[in-house]
Short mmCIF file of N, CA and C in Angstrom, two decimals:
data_model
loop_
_atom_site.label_atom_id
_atom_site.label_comp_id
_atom_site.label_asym_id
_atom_site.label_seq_id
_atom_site.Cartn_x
_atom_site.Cartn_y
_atom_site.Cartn_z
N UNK A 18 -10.54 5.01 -28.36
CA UNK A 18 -11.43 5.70 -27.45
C UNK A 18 -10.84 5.70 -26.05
N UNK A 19 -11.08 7.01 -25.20
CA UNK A 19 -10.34 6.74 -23.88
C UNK A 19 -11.48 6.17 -22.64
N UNK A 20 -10.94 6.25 -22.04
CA UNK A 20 -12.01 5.45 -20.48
C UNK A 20 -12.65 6.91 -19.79
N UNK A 21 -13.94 6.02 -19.74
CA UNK A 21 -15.17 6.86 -18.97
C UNK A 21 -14.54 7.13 -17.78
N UNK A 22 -14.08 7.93 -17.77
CA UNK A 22 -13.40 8.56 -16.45
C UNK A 22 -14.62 8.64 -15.20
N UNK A 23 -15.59 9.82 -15.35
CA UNK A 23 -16.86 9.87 -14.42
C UNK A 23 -17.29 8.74 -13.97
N UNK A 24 -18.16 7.93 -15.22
CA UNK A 24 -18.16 6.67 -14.54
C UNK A 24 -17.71 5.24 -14.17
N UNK A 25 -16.10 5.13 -14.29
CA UNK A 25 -15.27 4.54 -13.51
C UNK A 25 -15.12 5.12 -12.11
N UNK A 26 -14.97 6.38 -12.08
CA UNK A 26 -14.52 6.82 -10.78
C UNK A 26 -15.72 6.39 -9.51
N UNK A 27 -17.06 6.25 -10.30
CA UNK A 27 -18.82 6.51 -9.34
C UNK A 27 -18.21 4.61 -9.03
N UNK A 28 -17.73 4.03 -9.96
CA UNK A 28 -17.85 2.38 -9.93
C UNK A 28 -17.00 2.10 -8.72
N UNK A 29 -15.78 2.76 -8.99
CA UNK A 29 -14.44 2.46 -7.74
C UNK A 29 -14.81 3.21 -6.62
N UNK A 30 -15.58 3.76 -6.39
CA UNK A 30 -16.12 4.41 -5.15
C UNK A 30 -17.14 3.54 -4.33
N UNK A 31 -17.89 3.20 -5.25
CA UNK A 31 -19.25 2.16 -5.11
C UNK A 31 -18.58 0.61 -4.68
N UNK A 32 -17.98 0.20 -5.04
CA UNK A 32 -16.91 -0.74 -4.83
C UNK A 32 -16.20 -0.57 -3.04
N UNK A 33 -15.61 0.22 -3.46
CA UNK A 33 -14.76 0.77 -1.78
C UNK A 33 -15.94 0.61 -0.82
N UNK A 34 -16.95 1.52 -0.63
CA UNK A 34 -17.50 1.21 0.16
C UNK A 34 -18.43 0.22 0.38
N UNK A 35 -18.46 -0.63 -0.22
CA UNK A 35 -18.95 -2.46 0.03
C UNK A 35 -17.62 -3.03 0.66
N UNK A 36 -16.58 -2.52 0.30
CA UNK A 36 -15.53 -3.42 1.46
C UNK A 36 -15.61 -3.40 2.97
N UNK A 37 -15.26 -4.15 3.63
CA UNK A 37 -15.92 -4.57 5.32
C UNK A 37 -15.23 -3.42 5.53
N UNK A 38 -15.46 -3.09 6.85
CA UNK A 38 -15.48 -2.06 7.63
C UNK A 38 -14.79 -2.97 9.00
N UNK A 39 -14.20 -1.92 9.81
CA UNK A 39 -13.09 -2.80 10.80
C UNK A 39 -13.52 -1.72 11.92
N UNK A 40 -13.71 -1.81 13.04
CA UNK A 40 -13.98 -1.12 14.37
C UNK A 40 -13.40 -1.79 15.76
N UNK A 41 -13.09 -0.91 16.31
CA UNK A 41 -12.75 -1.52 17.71
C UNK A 41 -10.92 -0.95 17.93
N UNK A 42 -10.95 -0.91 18.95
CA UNK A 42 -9.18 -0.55 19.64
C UNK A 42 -8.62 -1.74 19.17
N UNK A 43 -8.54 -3.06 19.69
CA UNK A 43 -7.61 -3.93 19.62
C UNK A 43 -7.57 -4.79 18.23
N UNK A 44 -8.13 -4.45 16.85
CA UNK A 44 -8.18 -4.83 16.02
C UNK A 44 -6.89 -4.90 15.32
N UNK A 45 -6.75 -6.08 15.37
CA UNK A 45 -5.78 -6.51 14.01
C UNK A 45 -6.05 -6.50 12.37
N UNK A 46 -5.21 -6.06 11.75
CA UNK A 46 -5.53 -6.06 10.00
C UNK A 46 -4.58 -6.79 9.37
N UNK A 47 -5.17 -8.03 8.54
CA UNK A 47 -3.98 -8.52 7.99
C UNK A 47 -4.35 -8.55 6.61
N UNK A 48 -3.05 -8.36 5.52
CA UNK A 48 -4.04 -7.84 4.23
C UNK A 48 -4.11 -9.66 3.64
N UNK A 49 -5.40 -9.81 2.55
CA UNK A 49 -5.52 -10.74 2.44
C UNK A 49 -4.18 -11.02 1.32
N UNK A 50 -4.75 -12.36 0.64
CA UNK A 50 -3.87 -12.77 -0.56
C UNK A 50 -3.70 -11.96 -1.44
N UNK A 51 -5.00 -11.38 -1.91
CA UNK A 51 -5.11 -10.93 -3.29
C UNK A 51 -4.13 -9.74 -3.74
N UNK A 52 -4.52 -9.18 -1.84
CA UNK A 52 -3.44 -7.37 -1.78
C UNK A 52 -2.33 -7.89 -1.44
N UNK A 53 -1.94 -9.12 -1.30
CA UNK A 53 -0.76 -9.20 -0.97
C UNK A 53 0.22 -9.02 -2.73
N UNK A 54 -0.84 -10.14 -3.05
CA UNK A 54 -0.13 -10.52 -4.67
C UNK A 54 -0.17 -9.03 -5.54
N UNK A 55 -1.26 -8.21 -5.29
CA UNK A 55 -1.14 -6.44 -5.32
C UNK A 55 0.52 -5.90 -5.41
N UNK A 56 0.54 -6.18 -4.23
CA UNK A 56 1.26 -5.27 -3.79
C UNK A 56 2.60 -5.86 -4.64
N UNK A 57 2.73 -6.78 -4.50
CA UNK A 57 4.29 -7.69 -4.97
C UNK A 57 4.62 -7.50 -6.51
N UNK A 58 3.15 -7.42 -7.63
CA UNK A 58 2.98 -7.14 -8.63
C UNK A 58 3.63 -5.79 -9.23
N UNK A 59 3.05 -4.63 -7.95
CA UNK A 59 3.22 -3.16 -8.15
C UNK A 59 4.65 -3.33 -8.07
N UNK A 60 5.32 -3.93 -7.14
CA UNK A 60 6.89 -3.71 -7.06
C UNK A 60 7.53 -3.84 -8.35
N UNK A 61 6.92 -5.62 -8.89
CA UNK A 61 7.66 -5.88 -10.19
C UNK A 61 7.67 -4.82 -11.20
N UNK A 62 6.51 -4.09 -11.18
CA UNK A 62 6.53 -2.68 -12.31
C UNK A 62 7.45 -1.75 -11.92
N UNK A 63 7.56 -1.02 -10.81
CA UNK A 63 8.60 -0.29 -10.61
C UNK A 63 9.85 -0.72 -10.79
N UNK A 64 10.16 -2.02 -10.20
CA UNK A 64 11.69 -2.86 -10.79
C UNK A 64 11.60 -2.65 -12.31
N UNK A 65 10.67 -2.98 -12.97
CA UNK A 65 10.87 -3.07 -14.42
C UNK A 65 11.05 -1.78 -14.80
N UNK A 66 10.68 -0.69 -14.51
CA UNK A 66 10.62 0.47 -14.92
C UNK A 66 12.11 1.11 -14.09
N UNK A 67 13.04 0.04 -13.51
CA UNK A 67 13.77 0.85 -12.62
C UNK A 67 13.45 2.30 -11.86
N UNK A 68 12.59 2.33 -11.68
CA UNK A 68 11.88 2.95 -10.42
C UNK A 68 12.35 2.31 -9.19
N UNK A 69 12.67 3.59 -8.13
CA UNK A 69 13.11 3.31 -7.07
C UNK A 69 11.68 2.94 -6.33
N UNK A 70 10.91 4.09 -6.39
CA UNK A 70 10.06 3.65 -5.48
C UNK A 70 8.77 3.36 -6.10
N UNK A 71 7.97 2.90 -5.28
CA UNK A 71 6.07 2.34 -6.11
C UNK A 71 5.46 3.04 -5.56
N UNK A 72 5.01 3.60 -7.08
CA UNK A 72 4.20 4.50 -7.54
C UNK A 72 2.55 4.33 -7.48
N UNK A 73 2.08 4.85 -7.52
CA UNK A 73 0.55 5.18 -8.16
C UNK A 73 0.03 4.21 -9.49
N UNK A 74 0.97 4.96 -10.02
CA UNK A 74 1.20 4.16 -11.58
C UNK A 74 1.33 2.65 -11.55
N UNK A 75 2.36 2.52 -10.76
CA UNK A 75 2.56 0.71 -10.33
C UNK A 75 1.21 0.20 -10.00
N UNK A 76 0.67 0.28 -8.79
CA UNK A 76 -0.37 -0.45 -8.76
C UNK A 76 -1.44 -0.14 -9.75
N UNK A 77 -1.48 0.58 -10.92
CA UNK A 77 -2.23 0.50 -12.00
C UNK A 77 -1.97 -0.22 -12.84
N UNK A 78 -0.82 -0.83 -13.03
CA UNK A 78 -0.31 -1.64 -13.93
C UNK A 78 -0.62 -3.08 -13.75
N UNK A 79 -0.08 -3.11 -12.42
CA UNK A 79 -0.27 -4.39 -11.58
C UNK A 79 -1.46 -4.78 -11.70
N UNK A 80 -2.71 -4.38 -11.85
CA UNK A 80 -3.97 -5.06 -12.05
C UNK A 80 -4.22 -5.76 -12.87
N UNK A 81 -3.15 -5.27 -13.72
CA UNK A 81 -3.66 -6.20 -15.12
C UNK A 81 -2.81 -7.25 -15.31
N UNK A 82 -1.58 -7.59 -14.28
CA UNK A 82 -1.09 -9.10 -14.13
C UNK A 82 -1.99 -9.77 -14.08
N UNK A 83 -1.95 -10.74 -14.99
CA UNK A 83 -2.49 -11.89 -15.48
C UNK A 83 -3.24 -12.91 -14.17
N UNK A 84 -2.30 -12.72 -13.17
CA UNK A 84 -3.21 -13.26 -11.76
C UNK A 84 -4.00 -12.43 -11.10
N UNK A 85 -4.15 -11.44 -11.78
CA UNK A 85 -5.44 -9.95 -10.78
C UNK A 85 -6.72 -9.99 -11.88
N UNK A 86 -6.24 -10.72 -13.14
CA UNK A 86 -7.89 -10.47 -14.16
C UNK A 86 -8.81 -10.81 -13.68
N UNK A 87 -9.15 -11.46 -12.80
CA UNK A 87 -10.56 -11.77 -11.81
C UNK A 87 -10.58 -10.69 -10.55
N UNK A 88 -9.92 -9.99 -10.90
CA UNK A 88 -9.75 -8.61 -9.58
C UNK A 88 -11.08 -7.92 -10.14
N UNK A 89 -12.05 -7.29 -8.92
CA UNK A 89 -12.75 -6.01 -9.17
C UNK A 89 -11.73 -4.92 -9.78
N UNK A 90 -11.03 -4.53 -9.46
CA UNK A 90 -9.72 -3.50 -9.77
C UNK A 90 -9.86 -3.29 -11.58
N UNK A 91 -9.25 -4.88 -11.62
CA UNK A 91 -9.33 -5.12 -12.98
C UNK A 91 -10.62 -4.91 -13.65
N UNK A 92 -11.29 -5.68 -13.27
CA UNK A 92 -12.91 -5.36 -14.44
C UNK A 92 -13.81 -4.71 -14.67
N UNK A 93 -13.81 -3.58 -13.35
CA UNK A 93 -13.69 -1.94 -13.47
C UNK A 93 -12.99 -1.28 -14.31
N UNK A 94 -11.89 -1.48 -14.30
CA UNK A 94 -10.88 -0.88 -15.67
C UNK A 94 -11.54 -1.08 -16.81
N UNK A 95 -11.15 -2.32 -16.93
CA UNK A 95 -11.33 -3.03 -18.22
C UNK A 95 -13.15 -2.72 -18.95
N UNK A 96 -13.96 -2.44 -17.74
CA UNK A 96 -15.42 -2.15 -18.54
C UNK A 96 -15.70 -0.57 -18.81
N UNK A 97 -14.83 0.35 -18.25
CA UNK A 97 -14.76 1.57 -18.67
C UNK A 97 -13.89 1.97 -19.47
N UNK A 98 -12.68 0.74 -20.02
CA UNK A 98 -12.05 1.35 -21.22
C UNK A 98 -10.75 1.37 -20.81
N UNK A 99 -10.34 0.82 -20.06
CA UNK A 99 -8.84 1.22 -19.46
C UNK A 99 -8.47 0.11 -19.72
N UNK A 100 -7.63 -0.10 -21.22
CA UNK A 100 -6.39 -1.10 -21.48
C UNK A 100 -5.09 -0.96 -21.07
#
């Protein structure tokens, strides 16, 4: 069976906007752990895939490293069908 596309997409939307919100000129952004370990994950897929650059695709993959399964990312996927 494939993944509820519609309602994954209403979930990852619903999601996004519960994340904080940042205002002001002199604001600093620093990404936390989790996007850090994100991001480092997505690379390893493109390395593995010898891909030059990271993709879209990469950070889809990357969620499902074994250290992101407690990710929203992940259990959004994973409850609409996306193995």
């Amino acid at each position: 069976s494939g993944a509820r596309l519609s309602a994954l997409h209403a979930e990852a939307t619903s999601l996004v906007k519960r994340l904080p919100k940042v205002s002001g000129e002199n604001t600093q952004l620093y990404p936390s752990s989790l996007f850090s370990k994100w991001m480092v994950f997505a690379q390893d897929e493109a390395k593995k895939r010898d891909d030059e650059f990271v993709a879209p695709e990469h950070f889809l993959l990357a969620l499902f490293h074994a250290q992101l399964k407690a990710s929203a990312g992940n259990k959004v996927l994973v409850a609409h069908g996306v193995t």
